[in-house]
Amino acid sequence: VTGVQTCALPICFPVTILFAIILVSIFILSKLITTSIAKPLANIQDSISSLAQQRLNIQIPHTDYPNEVGALAKDIVILQDSLKKVEQLTAQERESARKASEVTKEIGSCISKAASGDFTVSLDLKNKDGFFLDISTQVNKLIETSKDAFKSISQNATSLAAASEELSAVSVQMSSNSEETTAQAGSAASAATQVSANMQTVATGVS
């Protein structure tokens, strides 16, 4: 029995050492797994949460990893770029809507004033481009054309009024001349009648 116990000790010791080495290896391996996968995945999860909160200028970590974690990080970078483009387009649409609202109000005000007879108004072409510049230019041309048309109508109305006054004066003069002519005709008829009577008297005396 003593011999068996003495022989078992050298066997148990290496087994114990081997078991301890295995435990240490498992611990180190778990740490390595945690370091290379779990923590990077947690960092990537934080990055995704930041992107979801519209914080698009963050730095995506672990894109240099040569494994699946690195591939996932690179995919998230692509997603980040896409979200930035969407945000840029949304901002441009908001700016376009703001400009459209301002230009619409400005055009409405100009047209209202022009309709009231104020043709001195015009749209400011500064800081306008594209569609807004084109429509503002066309509105200015319309107001200028309307101004010229009303000016021409005003001049024609003035000329017509002057012609009407002149025609009225001519009519009065013609009426006066007509009365004078009638009076002269009456005098001539009376004189003719008197001459006829005198000639009748003379004829009677001769007989």
mmCIF file of C-alpha atoms in Angstrom:
data_model
loop_
_atom_site.group_PDB
_atom_site.id
_atom_site.type_symbol
_atom_site.label_atom_id
_atom_site.label_comp_id
_atom_site.label_asym_id
_atom_site.label_seq_id
_atom_site.Cartn_x
_atom_site.Cartn_y
_atom_site.Cartn_z
ATOM 1 C CA VAL A 1 0.000 0.000 0.000
ATOM 2 C CA THR A 2 2.797 2.319 0.866
ATOM 3 C CA GLY A 3 4.393 1.593 -2.470
ATOM 4 C CA VAL A 4 1.169 2.407 -4.347
ATOM 5 C CA GLN A 5 0.729 5.703 -2.487
ATOM 6 C CA THR A 6 4.324 6.638 -3.158
ATOM 7 C CA CYS A 7 3.846 5.926 -6.863
ATOM 8 C CA ALA A 8 0.607 7.938 -7.093
ATOM 9 C CA LEU A 9 2.101 11.231 -5.989
ATOM 10 C CA PRO A 10 4.230 11.804 -9.102
ATOM 11 C CA ILE A 11 1.171 11.048 -11.230
ATOM 12 C CA CYS A 12 -1.185 13.391 -9.391
ATOM 13 C CA PHE A 13 1.199 16.326 -9.476
ATOM 14 C CA PRO A 14 1.505 16.534 -13.303
ATOM 15 C CA VAL A 15 -2.268 16.180 -13.622
ATOM 16 C CA THR A 16 -2.757 19.041 -11.232
ATOM 17 C CA ILE A 17 -0.267 21.174 -13.134
ATOM 18 C CA LEU A 18 -1.966 20.298 -16.422
ATOM 19 C CA PHE A 19 -5.360 21.155 -15.016
ATOM 20 C CA ALA A 20 -4.051 24.485 -13.745
ATOM 21 C CA ILE A 21 -2.541 25.258 -17.137
ATOM 22 C CA ILE A 22 -5.840 24.466 -18.812
ATOM 23 C CA LEU A 23 -7.684 26.796 -16.433
ATOM 24 C CA VAL A 24 -5.195 29.584 -17.048
ATOM 25 C CA SER A 25 -5.441 29.038 -20.793
ATOM 26 C CA ILE A 26 -9.228 29.183 -20.658
ATOM 27 C CA PHE A 27 -9.030 32.406 -18.628
ATOM 28 C CA ILE A 28 -6.556 33.965 -21.051
ATOM 29 C CA LEU A 29 -8.613 32.823 -24.016
ATOM 30 C CA SER A 30 -11.759 34.311 -22.542
ATOM 31 C CA LYS A 31 -9.912 37.561 -21.982
ATOM 32 C CA LEU A 32 -8.682 37.521 -25.540
ATOM 33 C CA ILE A 33 -12.182 36.838 -26.814
ATOM 34 C CA THR A 34 -13.523 39.620 -24.648
ATOM 35 C CA THR A 35 -10.827 42.001 -25.835
ATOM 36 C CA SER A 36 -11.030 41.135 -29.526
ATOM 37 C CA ILE A 37 -14.777 40.635 -29.913
ATOM 38 C CA ALA A 38 -16.961 41.546 -26.943
ATOM 39 C CA LYS A 39 -15.520 44.993 -26.224
ATOM 40 C CA PRO A 40 -15.259 46.013 -29.893
ATOM 41 C CA LEU A 41 -18.838 44.871 -30.398
ATOM 42 C CA ALA A 42 -19.892 46.963 -27.412
ATOM 43 C CA ASN A 43 -18.053 49.962 -28.885
ATOM 44 C CA ILE A 44 -19.725 49.415 -32.232
ATOM 45 C CA GLN A 45 -23.085 49.177 -30.482
ATOM 46 C CA ASP A 46 -22.402 52.553 -28.863
ATOM 47 C CA SER A 47 -21.557 53.978 -32.285
ATOM 48 C CA ILE A 48 -24.819 52.679 -33.723
ATOM 49 C CA SER A 49 -26.722 54.276 -30.834
ATOM 50 C CA SER A 50 -24.969 57.590 -31.508
ATOM 51 C CA LEU A 51 -25.915 57.427 -35.197
ATOM 52 C CA ALA A 52 -29.516 56.722 -34.223
ATOM 53 C CA GLN A 53 -29.431 59.952 -32.171
ATOM 54 C CA GLN A 54 -28.336 61.926 -35.269
ATOM 55 C CA ARG A 55 -24.765 62.322 -34.010
ATOM 56 C CA LEU A 56 -23.269 61.612 -37.389
ATOM 57 C CA ASN A 57 -19.767 63.034 -36.969
ATOM 58 C CA ILE A 58 -18.495 60.412 -34.549
ATOM 59 C CA GLN A 59 -15.470 58.237 -35.271
ATOM 60 C CA ILE A 60 -16.397 54.607 -35.910
ATOM 61 C CA PRO A 61 -13.870 52.396 -34.059
ATOM 62 C CA HIS A 62 -12.186 49.141 -35.045
ATOM 63 C CA THR A 63 -12.324 49.630 -38.818
ATOM 64 C CA ASP A 64 -8.732 48.408 -38.920
ATOM 65 C CA TYR A 65 -9.591 45.000 -37.489
ATOM 66 C CA PRO A 66 -8.883 42.212 -40.006
ATOM 67 C CA ASN A 67 -11.800 40.091 -38.845
ATOM 68 C CA GLU A 68 -15.578 40.167 -38.828
ATOM 69 C CA VAL A 69 -15.559 43.006 -36.308
ATOM 70 C CA GLY A 70 -13.561 45.151 -38.700
ATOM 71 C CA ALA A 71 -15.921 44.271 -41.567
ATOM 72 C CA LEU A 72 -18.900 45.229 -39.411
ATOM 73 C CA ALA A 73 -17.244 48.521 -38.465
ATOM 74 C CA LYS A 74 -16.610 49.324 -42.154
ATOM 75 C CA ASP A 75 -20.258 48.617 -42.963
ATOM 76 C CA ILE A 76 -21.278 51.038 -40.244
ATOM 77 C CA VAL A 77 -19.001 53.679 -41.776
ATOM 78 C CA ILE A 78 -20.868 53.231 -45.063
ATOM 79 C CA LEU A 79 -24.146 53.624 -43.159
ATOM 80 C CA GLN A 80 -22.776 56.758 -41.524
ATOM 81 C CA ASP A 81 -21.917 58.289 -44.909
ATOM 82 C CA SER A 82 -25.400 57.493 -46.213
ATOM 83 C CA LEU A 83 -27.014 59.129 -43.198
ATOM 84 C CA LYS A 84 -24.858 62.222 -43.713
ATOM 85 C CA LYS A 85 -26.031 62.473 -47.333
ATOM 86 C CA VAL A 86 -29.651 62.092 -46.258
ATOM 87 C CA GLU A 87 -29.204 64.823 -43.653
ATOM 88 C CA GLN A 88 -27.605 67.094 -46.263
ATOM 89 C CA LEU A 89 -30.468 66.536 -48.700
ATOM 90 C CA THR A 90 -33.003 67.167 -45.946
ATOM 91 C CA ALA A 91 -31.267 70.417 -45.043
ATOM 92 C CA GLN A 92 -31.289 71.479 -48.694
ATOM 93 C CA GLU A 93 -34.997 70.707 -48.960
ATOM 94 C CA ARG A 94 -35.711 72.756 -45.843
ATOM 95 C CA GLU A 95 -33.708 75.667 -47.252
ATOM 96 C CA SER A 96 -35.524 75.422 -50.592
ATOM 97 C CA ALA A 97 -38.879 75.422 -48.810
ATOM 98 C CA ARG A 98 -37.852 78.484 -46.805
ATOM 99 C CA LYS A 99 -36.743 80.344 -49.937
ATOM 100 C CA ALA A 100 -39.926 79.351 -51.758
ATOM 101 C CA SER A 101 -42.020 80.744 -48.923
ATOM 102 C CA GLU A 102 -40.078 84.017 -48.848
ATOM 103 C CA VAL A 103 -40.165 84.479 -52.635
ATOM 104 C CA THR A 104 -43.890 83.674 -52.764
ATOM 105 C CA LYS A 105 -44.647 86.308 -50.134
ATOM 106 C CA GLU A 106 -42.400 88.831 -51.915
ATOM 107 C CA ILE A 107 -44.062 88.174 -55.286
ATOM 108 C CA GLY A 108 -47.518 88.472 -53.741
ATOM 109 C CA SER A 109 -46.613 91.808 -52.156
ATOM 110 C CA CYS A 110 -45.188 93.199 -55.423
ATOM 111 C CA ILE A 111 -48.178 92.117 -57.486
ATOM 112 C CA SER A 112 -50.576 93.571 -54.902
ATOM 113 C CA LYS A 113 -48.800 96.939 -54.987
ATOM 114 C CA ALA A 114 -48.672 96.917 -58.792
ATOM 115 C CA ALA A 115 -52.398 96.154 -58.905
ATOM 116 C CA SER A 116 -52.927 99.237 -56.726
ATOM 117 C CA GLY A 117 -51.058 101.360 -59.275
ATOM 118 C CA ASP A 118 -47.607 101.374 -57.682
ATOM 119 C CA PHE A 119 -45.310 100.319 -60.523
ATOM 120 C CA THR A 120 -42.134 101.411 -58.728
ATOM 121 C CA VAL A 121 -41.905 98.060 -56.941
ATOM 122 C CA SER A 122 -39.650 95.232 -58.108
ATOM 123 C CA LEU A 123 -38.245 91.988 -56.776
ATOM 124 C CA ASP A 124 -34.693 91.934 -55.460
ATOM 125 C CA LEU A 125 -32.699 89.486 -57.591
ATOM 126 C CA LYS A 126 -29.790 89.250 -55.163
ATOM 127 C CA ASN A 127 -29.221 85.972 -53.348
ATOM 128 C CA LYS A 128 -31.565 84.203 -55.772
ATOM 129 C CA ASP A 129 -30.641 81.460 -58.201
ATOM 130 C CA GLY A 130 -32.223 78.799 -60.356
ATOM 131 C CA PHE A 131 -36.009 78.725 -60.402
ATOM 132 C CA PHE A 132 -36.357 81.578 -57.898
ATOM 133 C CA LEU A 133 -34.161 83.868 -60.014
ATOM 134 C CA ASP A 134 -36.089 83.020 -63.193
ATOM 135 C CA ILE A 135 -39.544 83.635 -61.745
ATOM 136 C CA SER A 136 -38.436 86.844 -60.005
ATOM 137 C CA THR A 137 -37.013 88.139 -63.302
ATOM 138 C CA GLN A 138 -40.266 87.308 -65.109
ATOM 139 C CA VAL A 139 -42.337 89.105 -62.465
ATOM 140 C CA ASN A 140 -40.143 92.201 -62.789
ATOM 141 C CA LYS A 141 -40.614 92.109 -66.570
ATOM 142 C CA LEU A 142 -44.374 91.775 -66.125
ATOM 143 C CA ILE A 143 -44.501 94.770 -63.799
ATOM 144 C CA GLU A 144 -42.339 96.832 -66.178
ATOM 145 C CA THR A 145 -44.532 95.867 -69.157
ATOM 146 C CA SER A 146 -47.668 96.783 -67.218
ATOM 147 C CA LYS A 147 -46.065 100.094 -66.260
ATOM 148 C CA ASP A 148 -45.327 100.928 -69.907
ATOM 149 C CA ALA A 149 -48.832 99.883 -70.956
ATOM 150 C CA PHE A 150 -50.531 102.056 -68.348
ATOM 151 C CA LYS A 151 -48.237 104.951 -69.227
ATOM 152 C CA SER A 152 -49.245 104.624 -72.881
ATOM 153 C CA ILE A 153 -52.918 104.426 -71.912
ATOM 154 C CA SER A 154 -52.528 107.548 -69.767
ATOM 155 C CA GLN A 155 -50.878 109.445 -72.623
ATOM 156 C CA ASN A 156 -53.608 108.362 -75.041
ATOM 157 C CA ALA A 157 -56.289 109.409 -72.550
ATOM 158 C CA THR A 158 -54.671 112.844 -72.198
ATOM 159 C CA SER A 159 -54.505 113.236 -75.977
ATOM 160 C CA LEU A 160 -58.121 112.125 -76.293
ATOM 161 C CA ALA A 161 -59.221 114.624 -73.654
ATOM 162 C CA ALA A 162 -57.391 117.436 -75.460
ATOM 163 C CA ALA A 163 -58.942 116.397 -78.767
ATOM 164 C CA SER A 164 -62.373 116.328 -77.145
ATOM 165 C CA GLU A 165 -61.908 119.843 -75.801
ATOM 166 C CA GLU A 166 -60.768 121.054 -79.218
ATOM 167 C CA LEU A 167 -63.740 119.387 -80.907
ATOM 168 C CA SER A 168 -66.094 120.999 -78.400
ATOM 169 C CA ALA A 169 -64.620 124.414 -79.159
ATOM 170 C CA VAL A 170 -65.009 123.823 -82.912
ATOM 171 C CA SER A 171 -68.609 122.772 -82.386
ATOM 172 C CA VAL A 172 -69.349 125.954 -80.463
ATOM 173 C CA GLN A 173 -67.694 128.024 -83.194
ATOM 174 C CA MET A 174 -69.648 126.210 -85.885
ATOM 175 C CA SER A 175 -72.873 126.796 -83.967
ATOM 176 C CA SER A 176 -72.073 130.496 -83.687
ATOM 177 C CA ASN A 177 -71.255 130.704 -87.404
ATOM 178 C CA SER A 178 -74.507 128.912 -88.218
ATOM 179 C CA GLU A 179 -76.531 131.445 -86.206
ATOM 180 C CA GLU A 180 -74.723 134.317 -87.921
ATOM 181 C CA THR A 181 -75.326 132.756 -91.341
ATOM 182 C CA THR A 182 -79.016 132.329 -90.558
ATOM 183 C CA ALA A 183 -79.265 135.932 -89.472
ATOM 184 C CA GLN A 184 -77.514 137.129 -92.634
ATOM 185 C CA ALA A 185 -79.812 134.961 -94.778
ATOM 186 C CA GLY A 186 -82.836 136.506 -93.047
ATOM 187 C CA SER A 187 -81.529 140.000 -93.742
ATOM 188 C CA ALA A 188 -80.894 139.125 -97.364
ATOM 189 C CA ALA A 189 -84.430 137.751 -97.732
ATOM 190 C CA SER A 190 -85.880 140.889 -96.150
ATOM 191 C CA ALA A 191 -83.856 143.064 -98.491
ATOM 192 C CA ALA A 192 -84.990 141.047 -101.474
ATOM 193 C CA THR A 193 -88.576 141.449 -100.406
ATOM 194 C CA GLN A 194 -88.101 145.191 -100.085
ATOM 195 C CA VAL A 195 -86.520 145.414 -103.529
ATOM 196 C CA SER A 196 -89.408 143.442 -105.023
ATOM 197 C CA ALA A 197 -91.934 145.798 -103.442
ATOM 198 C CA ASN A 198 -90.108 148.848 -104.714
ATOM 199 C CA MET A 199 -89.990 147.398 -108.180
ATOM 200 C CA GLN A 200 -93.758 146.710 -107.994
ATOM 201 C CA THR A 201 -94.338 150.352 -106.998
ATOM 202 C CA VAL A 202 -92.255 151.623 -109.825
ATOM 203 C CA ALA A 203 -94.052 149.403 -112.295
ATOM 204 C CA THR A 204 -97.412 150.688 -111.069
ATOM 205 C CA GLY A 205 -96.295 154.322 -111.479
ATOM 206 C CA VAL A 206 -95.102 153.730 -115.005
ATOM 207 C CA SER A 207 -98.408 152.265 -115.998
#
